[in-house]
PDB file of C-alpha atoms (C1' of nucleotides) in Angstrom:
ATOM      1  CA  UNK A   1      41.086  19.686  25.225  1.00 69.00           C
ATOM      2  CA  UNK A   2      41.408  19.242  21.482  1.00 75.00           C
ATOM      3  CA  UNK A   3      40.479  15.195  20.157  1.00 86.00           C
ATOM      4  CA  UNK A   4      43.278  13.705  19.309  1.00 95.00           C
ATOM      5  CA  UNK A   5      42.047  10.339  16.988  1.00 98.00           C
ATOM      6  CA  UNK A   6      44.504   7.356  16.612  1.00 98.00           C
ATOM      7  CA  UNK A   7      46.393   8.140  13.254  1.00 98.00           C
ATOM      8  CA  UNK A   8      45.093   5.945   9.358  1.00 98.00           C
ATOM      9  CA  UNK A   9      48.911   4.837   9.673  1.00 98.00           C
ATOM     10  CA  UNK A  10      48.342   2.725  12.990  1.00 98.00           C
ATOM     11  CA  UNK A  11      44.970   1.520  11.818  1.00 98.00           C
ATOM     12  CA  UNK A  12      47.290  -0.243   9.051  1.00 98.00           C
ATOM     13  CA  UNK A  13      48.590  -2.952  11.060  1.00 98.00           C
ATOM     14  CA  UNK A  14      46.928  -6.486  10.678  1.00 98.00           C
ATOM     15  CA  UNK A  15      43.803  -6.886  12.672  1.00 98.00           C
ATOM     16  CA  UNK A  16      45.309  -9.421  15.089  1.00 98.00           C
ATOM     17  CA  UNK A  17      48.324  -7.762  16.309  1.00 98.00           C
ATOM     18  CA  UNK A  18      46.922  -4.379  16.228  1.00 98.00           C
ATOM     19  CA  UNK A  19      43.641  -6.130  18.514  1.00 98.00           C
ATOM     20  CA  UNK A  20      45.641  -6.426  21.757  1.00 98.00           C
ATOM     21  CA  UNK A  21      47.078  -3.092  21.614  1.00 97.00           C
ATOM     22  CA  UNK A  22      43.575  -1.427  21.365  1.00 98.00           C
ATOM     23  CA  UNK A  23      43.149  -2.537  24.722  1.00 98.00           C
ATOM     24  CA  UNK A  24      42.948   0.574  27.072  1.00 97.00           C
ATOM     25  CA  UNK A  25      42.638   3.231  24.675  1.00 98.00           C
ATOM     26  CA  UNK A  26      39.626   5.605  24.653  1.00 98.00           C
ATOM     27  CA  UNK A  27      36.281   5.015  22.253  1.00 98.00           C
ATOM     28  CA  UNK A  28      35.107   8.662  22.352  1.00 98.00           C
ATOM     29  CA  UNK A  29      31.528  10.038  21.020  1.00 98.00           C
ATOM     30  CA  UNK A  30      30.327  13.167  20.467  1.00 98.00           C
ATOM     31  CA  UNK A  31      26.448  13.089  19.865  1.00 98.00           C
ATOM     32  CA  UNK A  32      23.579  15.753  20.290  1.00 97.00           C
ATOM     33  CA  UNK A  33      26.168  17.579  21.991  1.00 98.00           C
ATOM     34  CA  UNK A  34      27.321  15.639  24.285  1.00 98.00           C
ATOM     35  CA  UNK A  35      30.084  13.557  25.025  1.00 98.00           C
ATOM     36  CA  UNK A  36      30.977   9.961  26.177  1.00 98.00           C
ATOM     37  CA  UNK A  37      34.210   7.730  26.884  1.00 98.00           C
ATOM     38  CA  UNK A  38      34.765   4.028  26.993  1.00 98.00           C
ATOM     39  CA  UNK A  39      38.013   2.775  27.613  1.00 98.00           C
ATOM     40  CA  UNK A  40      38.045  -0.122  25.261  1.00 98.00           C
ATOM     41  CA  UNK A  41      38.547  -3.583  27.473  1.00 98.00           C
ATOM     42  CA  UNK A  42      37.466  -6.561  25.062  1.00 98.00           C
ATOM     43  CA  UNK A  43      38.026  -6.557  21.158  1.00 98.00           C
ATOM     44  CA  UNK A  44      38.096  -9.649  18.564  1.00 98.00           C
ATOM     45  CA  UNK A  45      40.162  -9.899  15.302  1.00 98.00           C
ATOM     46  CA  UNK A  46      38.771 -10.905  12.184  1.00 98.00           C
ATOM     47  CA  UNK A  47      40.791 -11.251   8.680  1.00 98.00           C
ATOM     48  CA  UNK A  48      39.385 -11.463   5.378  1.00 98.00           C
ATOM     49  CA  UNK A  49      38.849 -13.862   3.615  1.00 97.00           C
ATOM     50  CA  UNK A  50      40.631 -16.751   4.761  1.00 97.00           C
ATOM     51  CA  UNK A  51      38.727 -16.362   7.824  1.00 98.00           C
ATOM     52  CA  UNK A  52      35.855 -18.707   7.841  1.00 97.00           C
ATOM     53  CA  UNK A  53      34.329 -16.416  10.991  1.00 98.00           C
ATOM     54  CA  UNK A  54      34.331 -13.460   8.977  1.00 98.00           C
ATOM     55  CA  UNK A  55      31.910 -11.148   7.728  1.00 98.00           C
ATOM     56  CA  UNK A  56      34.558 -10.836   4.278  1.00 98.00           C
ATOM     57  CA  UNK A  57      34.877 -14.454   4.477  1.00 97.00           C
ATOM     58  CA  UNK A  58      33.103 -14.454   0.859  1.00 97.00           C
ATOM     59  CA  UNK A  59      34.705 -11.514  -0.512  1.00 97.00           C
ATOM     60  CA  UNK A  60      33.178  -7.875  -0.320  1.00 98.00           C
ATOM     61  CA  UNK A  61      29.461  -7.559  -0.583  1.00 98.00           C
ATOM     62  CA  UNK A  62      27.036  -4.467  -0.195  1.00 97.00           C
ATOM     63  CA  UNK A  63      27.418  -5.373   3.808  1.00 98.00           C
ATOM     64  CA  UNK A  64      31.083  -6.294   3.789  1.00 98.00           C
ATOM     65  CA  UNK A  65      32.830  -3.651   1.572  1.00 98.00           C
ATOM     66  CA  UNK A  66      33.471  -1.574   3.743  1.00 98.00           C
ATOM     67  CA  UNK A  67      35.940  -3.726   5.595  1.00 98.00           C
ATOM     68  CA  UNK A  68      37.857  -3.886   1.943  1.00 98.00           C
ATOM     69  CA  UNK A  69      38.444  -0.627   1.725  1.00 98.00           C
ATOM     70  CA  UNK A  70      41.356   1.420   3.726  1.00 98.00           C
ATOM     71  CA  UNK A  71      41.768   1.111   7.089  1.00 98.00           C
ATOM     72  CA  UNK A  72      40.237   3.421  10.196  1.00 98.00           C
ATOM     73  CA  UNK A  73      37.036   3.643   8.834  1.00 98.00           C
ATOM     74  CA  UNK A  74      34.266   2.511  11.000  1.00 98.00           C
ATOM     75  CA  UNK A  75      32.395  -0.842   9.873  1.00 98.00           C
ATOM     76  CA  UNK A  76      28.163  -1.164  11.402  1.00 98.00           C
ATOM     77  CA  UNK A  77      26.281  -3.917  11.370  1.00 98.00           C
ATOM     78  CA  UNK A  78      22.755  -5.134  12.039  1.00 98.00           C
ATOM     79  CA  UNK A  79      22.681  -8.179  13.834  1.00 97.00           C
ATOM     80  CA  UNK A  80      19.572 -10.555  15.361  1.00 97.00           C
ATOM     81  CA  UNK A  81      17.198  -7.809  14.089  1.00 95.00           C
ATOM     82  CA  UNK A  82      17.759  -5.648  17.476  1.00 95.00           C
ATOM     83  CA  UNK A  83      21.182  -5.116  17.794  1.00 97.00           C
ATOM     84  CA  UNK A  84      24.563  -2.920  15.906  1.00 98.00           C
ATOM     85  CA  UNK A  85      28.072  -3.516  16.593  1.00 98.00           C
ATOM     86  CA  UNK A  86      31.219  -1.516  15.998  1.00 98.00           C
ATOM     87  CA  UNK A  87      34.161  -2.270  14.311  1.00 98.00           C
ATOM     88  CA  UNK A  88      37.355  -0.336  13.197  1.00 98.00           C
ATOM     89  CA  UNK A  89      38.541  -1.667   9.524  1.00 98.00           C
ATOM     90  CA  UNK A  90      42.709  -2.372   9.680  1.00 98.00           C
ATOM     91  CA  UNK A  91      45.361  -3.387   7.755  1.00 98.00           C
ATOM     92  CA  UNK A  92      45.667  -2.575   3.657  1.00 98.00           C
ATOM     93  CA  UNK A  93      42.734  -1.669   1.271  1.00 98.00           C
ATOM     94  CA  UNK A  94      41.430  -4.993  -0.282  1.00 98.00           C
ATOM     95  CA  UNK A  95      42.391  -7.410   2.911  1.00 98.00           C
ATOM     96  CA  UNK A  96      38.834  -6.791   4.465  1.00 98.00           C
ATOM     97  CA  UNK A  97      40.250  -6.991   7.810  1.00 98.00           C
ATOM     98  CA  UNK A  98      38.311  -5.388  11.088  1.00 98.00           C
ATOM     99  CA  UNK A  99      38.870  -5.108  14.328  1.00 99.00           C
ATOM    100  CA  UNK A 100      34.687  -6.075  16.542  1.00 98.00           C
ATOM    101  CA  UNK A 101      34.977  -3.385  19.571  1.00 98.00           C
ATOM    102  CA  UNK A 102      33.117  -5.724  22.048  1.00 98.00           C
ATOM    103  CA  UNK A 103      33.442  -4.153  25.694  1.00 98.00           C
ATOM    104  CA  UNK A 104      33.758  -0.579  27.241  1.00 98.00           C
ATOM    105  CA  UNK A 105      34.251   0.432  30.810  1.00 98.00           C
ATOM    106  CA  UNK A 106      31.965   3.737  31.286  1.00 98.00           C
ATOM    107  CA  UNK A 107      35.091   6.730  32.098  1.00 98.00           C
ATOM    108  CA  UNK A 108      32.434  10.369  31.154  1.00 98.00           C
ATOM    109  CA  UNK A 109      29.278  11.136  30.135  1.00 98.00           C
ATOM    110  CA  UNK A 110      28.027   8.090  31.724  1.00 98.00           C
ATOM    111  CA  UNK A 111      24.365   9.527  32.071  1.00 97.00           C
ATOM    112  CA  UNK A 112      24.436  10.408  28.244  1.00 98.00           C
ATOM    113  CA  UNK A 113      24.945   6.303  27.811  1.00 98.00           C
ATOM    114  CA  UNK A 114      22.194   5.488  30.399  1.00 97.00           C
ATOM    115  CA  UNK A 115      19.950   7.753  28.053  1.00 96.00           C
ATOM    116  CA  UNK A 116      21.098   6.884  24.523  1.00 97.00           C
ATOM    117  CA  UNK A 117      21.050   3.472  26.029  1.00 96.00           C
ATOM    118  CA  UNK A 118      17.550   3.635  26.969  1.00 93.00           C
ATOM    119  CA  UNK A 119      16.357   5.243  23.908  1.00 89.00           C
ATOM    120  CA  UNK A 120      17.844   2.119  21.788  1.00 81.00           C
ATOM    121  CA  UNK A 121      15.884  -0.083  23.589  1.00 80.00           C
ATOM    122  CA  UNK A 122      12.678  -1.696  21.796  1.00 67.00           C
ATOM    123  CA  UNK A 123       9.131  -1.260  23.618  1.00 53.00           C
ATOM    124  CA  UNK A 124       9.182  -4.740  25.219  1.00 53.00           C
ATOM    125  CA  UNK A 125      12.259  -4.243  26.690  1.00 61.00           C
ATOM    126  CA  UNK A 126      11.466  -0.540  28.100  1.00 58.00           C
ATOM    127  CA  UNK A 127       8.478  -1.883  30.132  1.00 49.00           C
ATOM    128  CA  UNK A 128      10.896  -4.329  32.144  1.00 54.00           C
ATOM    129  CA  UNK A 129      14.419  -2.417  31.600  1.00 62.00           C
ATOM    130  CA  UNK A 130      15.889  -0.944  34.772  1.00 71.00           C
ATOM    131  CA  UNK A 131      19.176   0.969  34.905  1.00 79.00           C
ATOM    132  CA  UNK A 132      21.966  -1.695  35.215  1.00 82.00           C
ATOM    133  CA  UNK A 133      25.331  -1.004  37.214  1.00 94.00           C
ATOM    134  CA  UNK A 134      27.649   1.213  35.085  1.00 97.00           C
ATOM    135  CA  UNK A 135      29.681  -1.958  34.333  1.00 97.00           C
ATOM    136  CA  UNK A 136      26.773  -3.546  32.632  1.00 97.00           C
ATOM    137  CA  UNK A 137      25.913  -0.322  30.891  1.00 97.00           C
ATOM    138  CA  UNK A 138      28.683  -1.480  27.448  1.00 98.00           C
ATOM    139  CA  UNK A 139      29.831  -5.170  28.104  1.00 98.00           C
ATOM    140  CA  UNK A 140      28.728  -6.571  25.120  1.00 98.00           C
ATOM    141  CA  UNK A 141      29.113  -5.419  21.468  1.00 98.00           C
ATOM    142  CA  UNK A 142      24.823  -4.787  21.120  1.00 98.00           C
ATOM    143  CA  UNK A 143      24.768  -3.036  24.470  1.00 98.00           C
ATOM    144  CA  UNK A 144      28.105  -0.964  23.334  1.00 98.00           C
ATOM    145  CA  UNK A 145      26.470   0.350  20.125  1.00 98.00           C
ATOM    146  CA  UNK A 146      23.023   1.306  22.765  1.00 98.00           C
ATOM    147  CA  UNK A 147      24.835   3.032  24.956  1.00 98.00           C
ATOM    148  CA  UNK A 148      27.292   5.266  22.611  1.00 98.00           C
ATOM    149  CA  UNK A 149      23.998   6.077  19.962  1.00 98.00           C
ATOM    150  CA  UNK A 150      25.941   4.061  16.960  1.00 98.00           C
ATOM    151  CA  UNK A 151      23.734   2.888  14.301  1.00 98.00           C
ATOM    152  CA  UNK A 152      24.264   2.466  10.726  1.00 97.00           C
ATOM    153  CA  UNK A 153      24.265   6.197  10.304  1.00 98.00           C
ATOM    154  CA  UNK A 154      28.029   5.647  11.155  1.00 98.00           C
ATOM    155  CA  UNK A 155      28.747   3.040   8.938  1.00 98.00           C
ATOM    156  CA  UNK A 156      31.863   3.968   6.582  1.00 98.00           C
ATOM    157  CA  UNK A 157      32.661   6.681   9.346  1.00 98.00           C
ATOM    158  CA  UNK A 158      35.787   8.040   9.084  1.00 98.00           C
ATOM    159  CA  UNK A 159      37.388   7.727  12.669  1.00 98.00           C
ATOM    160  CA  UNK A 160      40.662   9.512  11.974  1.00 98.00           C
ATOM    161  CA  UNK A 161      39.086  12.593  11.846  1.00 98.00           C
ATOM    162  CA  UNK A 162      37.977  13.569  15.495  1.00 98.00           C
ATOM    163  CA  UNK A 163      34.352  14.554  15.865  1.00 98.00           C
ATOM    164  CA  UNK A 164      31.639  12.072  16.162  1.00 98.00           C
ATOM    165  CA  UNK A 165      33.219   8.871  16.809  1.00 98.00           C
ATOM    166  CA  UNK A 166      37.046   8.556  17.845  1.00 98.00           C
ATOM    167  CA  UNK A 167      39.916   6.502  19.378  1.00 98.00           C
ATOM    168  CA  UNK A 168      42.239   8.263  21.532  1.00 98.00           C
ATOM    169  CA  UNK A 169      45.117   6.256  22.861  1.00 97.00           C
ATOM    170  CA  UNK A 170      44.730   5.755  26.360  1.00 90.00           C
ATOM    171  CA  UNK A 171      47.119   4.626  29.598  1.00 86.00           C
ATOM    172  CA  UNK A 172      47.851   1.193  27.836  1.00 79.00           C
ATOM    173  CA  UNK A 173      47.411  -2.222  29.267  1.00 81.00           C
ATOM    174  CA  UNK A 174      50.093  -4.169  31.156  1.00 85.00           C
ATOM    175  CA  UNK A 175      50.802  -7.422  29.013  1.00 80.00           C
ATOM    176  CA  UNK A 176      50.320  -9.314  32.115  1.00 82.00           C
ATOM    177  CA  UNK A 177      46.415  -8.328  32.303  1.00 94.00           C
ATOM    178  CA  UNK A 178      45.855  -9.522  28.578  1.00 97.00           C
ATOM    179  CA  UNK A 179      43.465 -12.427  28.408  1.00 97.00           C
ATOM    180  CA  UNK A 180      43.026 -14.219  24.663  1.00 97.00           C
ATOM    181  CA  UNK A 181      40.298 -16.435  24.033  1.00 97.00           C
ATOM    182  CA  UNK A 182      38.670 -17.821  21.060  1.00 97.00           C
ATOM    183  CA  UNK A 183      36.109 -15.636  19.805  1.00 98.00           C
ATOM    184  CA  UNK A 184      32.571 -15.375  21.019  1.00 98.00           C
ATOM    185  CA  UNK A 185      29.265 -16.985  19.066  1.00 95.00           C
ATOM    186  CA  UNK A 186      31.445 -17.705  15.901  1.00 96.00           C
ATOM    187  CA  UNK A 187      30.696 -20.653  13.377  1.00 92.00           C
ATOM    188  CA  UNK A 188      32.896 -21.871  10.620  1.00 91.00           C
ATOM    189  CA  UNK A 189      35.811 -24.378  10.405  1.00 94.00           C
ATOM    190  CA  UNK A 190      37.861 -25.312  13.553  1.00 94.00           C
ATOM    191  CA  UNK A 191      40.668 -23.104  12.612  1.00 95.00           C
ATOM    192  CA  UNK A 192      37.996 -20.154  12.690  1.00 96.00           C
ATOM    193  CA  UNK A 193      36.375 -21.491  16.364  1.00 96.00           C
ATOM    194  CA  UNK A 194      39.562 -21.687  17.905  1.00 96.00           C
ATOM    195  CA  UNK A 195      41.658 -19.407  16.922  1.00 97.00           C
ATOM    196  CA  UNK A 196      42.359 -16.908  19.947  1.00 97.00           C
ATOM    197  CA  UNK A 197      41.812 -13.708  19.027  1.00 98.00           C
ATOM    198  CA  UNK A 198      39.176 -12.386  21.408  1.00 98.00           C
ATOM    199  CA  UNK A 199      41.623 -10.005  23.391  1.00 98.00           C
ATOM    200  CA  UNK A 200      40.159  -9.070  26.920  1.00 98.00           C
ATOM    201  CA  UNK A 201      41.730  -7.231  30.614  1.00 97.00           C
ATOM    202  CA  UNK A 202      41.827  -9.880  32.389  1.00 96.00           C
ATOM    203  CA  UNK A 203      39.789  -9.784  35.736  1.00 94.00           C
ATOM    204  CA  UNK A 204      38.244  -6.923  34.336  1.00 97.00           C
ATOM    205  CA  UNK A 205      34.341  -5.908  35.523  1.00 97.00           C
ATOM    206  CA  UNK A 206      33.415  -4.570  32.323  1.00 98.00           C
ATOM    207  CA  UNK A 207      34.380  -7.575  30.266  1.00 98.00           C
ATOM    208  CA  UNK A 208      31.473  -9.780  28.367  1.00 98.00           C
ATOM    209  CA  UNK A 209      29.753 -12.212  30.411  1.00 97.00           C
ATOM    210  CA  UNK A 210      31.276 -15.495  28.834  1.00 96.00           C
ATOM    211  CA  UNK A 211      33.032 -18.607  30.051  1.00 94.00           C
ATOM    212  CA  UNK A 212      35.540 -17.841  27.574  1.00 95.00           C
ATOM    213  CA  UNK A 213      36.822 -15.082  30.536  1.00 95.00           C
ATOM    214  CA  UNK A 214      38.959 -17.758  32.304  1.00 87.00           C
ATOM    215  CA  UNK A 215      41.266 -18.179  29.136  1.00 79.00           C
ATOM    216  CA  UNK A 216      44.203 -16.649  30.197  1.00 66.00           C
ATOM    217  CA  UNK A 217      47.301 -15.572  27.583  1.00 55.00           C
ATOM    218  CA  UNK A 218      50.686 -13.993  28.983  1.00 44.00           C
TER     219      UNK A 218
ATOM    220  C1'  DG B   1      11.105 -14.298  -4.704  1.00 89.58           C
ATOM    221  C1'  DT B   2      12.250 -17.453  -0.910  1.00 89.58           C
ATOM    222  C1'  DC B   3      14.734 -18.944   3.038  1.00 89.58           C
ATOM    223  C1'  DA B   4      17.939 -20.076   6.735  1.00 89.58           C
ATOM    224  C1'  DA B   5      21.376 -18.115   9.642  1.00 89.58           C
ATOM    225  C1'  DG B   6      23.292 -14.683  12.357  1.00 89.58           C
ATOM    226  C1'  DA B   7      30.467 -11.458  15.393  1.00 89.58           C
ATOM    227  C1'  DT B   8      23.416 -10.736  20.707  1.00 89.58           C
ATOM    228  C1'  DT B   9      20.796 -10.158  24.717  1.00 89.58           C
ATOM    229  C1'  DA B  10      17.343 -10.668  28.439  1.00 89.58           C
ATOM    230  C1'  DG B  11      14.188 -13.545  30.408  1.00 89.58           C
ATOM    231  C1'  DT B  12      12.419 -18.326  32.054  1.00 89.58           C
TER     232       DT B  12
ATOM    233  C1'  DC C   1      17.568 -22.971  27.155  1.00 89.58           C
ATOM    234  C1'  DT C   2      14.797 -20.016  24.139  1.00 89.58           C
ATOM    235  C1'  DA C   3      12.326 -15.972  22.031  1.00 89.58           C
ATOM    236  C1'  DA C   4      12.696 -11.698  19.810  1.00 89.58           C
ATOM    237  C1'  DT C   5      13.294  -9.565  15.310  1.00 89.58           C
ATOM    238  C1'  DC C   6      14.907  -8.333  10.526  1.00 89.58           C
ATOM    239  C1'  DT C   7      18.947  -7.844   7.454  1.00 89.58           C
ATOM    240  C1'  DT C   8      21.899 -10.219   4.555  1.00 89.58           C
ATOM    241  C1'  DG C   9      23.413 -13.251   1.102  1.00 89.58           C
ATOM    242  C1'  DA C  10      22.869 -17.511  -1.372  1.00 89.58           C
ATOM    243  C1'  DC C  11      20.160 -19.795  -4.609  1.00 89.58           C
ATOM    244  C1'  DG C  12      16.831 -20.165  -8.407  1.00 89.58           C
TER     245       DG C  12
END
DNA sequence: GTCAAGATTAGT
DNA sequence: CTAATCTTGACG
């Protein structure tokens, strides 16, 4: 079956309406020749910078200009000194608007993501690390980014393009399973902190661990 | 150069 | 609740 990557044109939208409708498509990776799908259940919006909560919030630096540039590239951070996380850049060059990829429910090449998952983990946490459910394996942006093998190396990725990293629209998400919360473990103004654009499937196993989950949108 | 904070996670 | 761990960006 030939990849077939979510078109630059979609990735165009603004980050906020686009969010929800990433819900149920496909994060695919190909990696050391392997592959493994996530269908995407939990994403967060972030705009540039008139968000307070964003990483553009202060205009484009050597971290952040990536998210100024056009949209559908992929945008990798390093967080807490352990972790990445994955975002997909939207809406027009020089908005700095991304879309944080925060939750994945395991679909193929689940043993790959136990393994690349593994692999990402630091010494102390091998000693004590046991395999966790499959639902546990990508329910969190760090974990996510373990599990799939993205590091910076994918930073600036082009995700249009169908080998390596990938979207792939999937079977959809019925509006009534949408949950929208603010989003998680942001700072800044009020605006910024309550602003609901975490998008989630509601009831949903593979969903972050967060009292946020009982938020509940149409 | 120095320093505080961070879109997280696992363990106590 | 807190430790782990190190990059980033602001300031001087």
């Amino acid at each position: 079956m030939p990849a077939i990557p979510l078109p630059r044109t979609l990735y165009e939208r603004r980050a906020p309406e686009l969010a929800p409708d990433l819900l149920g498509c496909l994060l695919v990776r190909e990696h050391e020749g392997r592959l493994a799908v996530g269908r995407i259940v939990e994403v967060e919006a972030y705009l540039g910078e008139e968000d307070a909560a964003s990483h553009a919030h202060r205009g484009p630096t050597p971290r952040s200009r990536i998210m100024f540039g056009p949209a559908g590239y992929a945008y990798v951070y390093f967080i807490y000194g352990t972790y990445y996380c994955l975002n997909v850049v939207t809406g027009r060059e020089g908005q700095g608007e991304a879309i944080l990829i925060r939750a994945l429910e395991p679909v193929t090449g689940i043993e790959a993501m136990y393994e690349w998952r593994r692999r990402g983990h630091r010494r102390a946490d091998e000693a004590h690390s046991h395999s966790p459910s499959p639902h546990r394996l990508a329910n969190g942006p760090g974990k996510l980014c373990q599990s799939l093998a993205i590091d910076k190396a994918l930073n600036g990725h082009d995700l249009t393009r169908g080998e390596r990293l990938w979207i792939e629209a999937g079977a959809g998400a019925s509006v009534d399973r949408i949950g929208a919360s603010p989003r998680v473990g942001v700072r800044g103004d009020e605006l910024a902190r309550s602003i609901p654009w975490r998008f989630f499937l509601a009831g949903d196993p593979c969903v972050s661990p967060t009292p946020l989950n009982r938020f509940h949108l149409g």
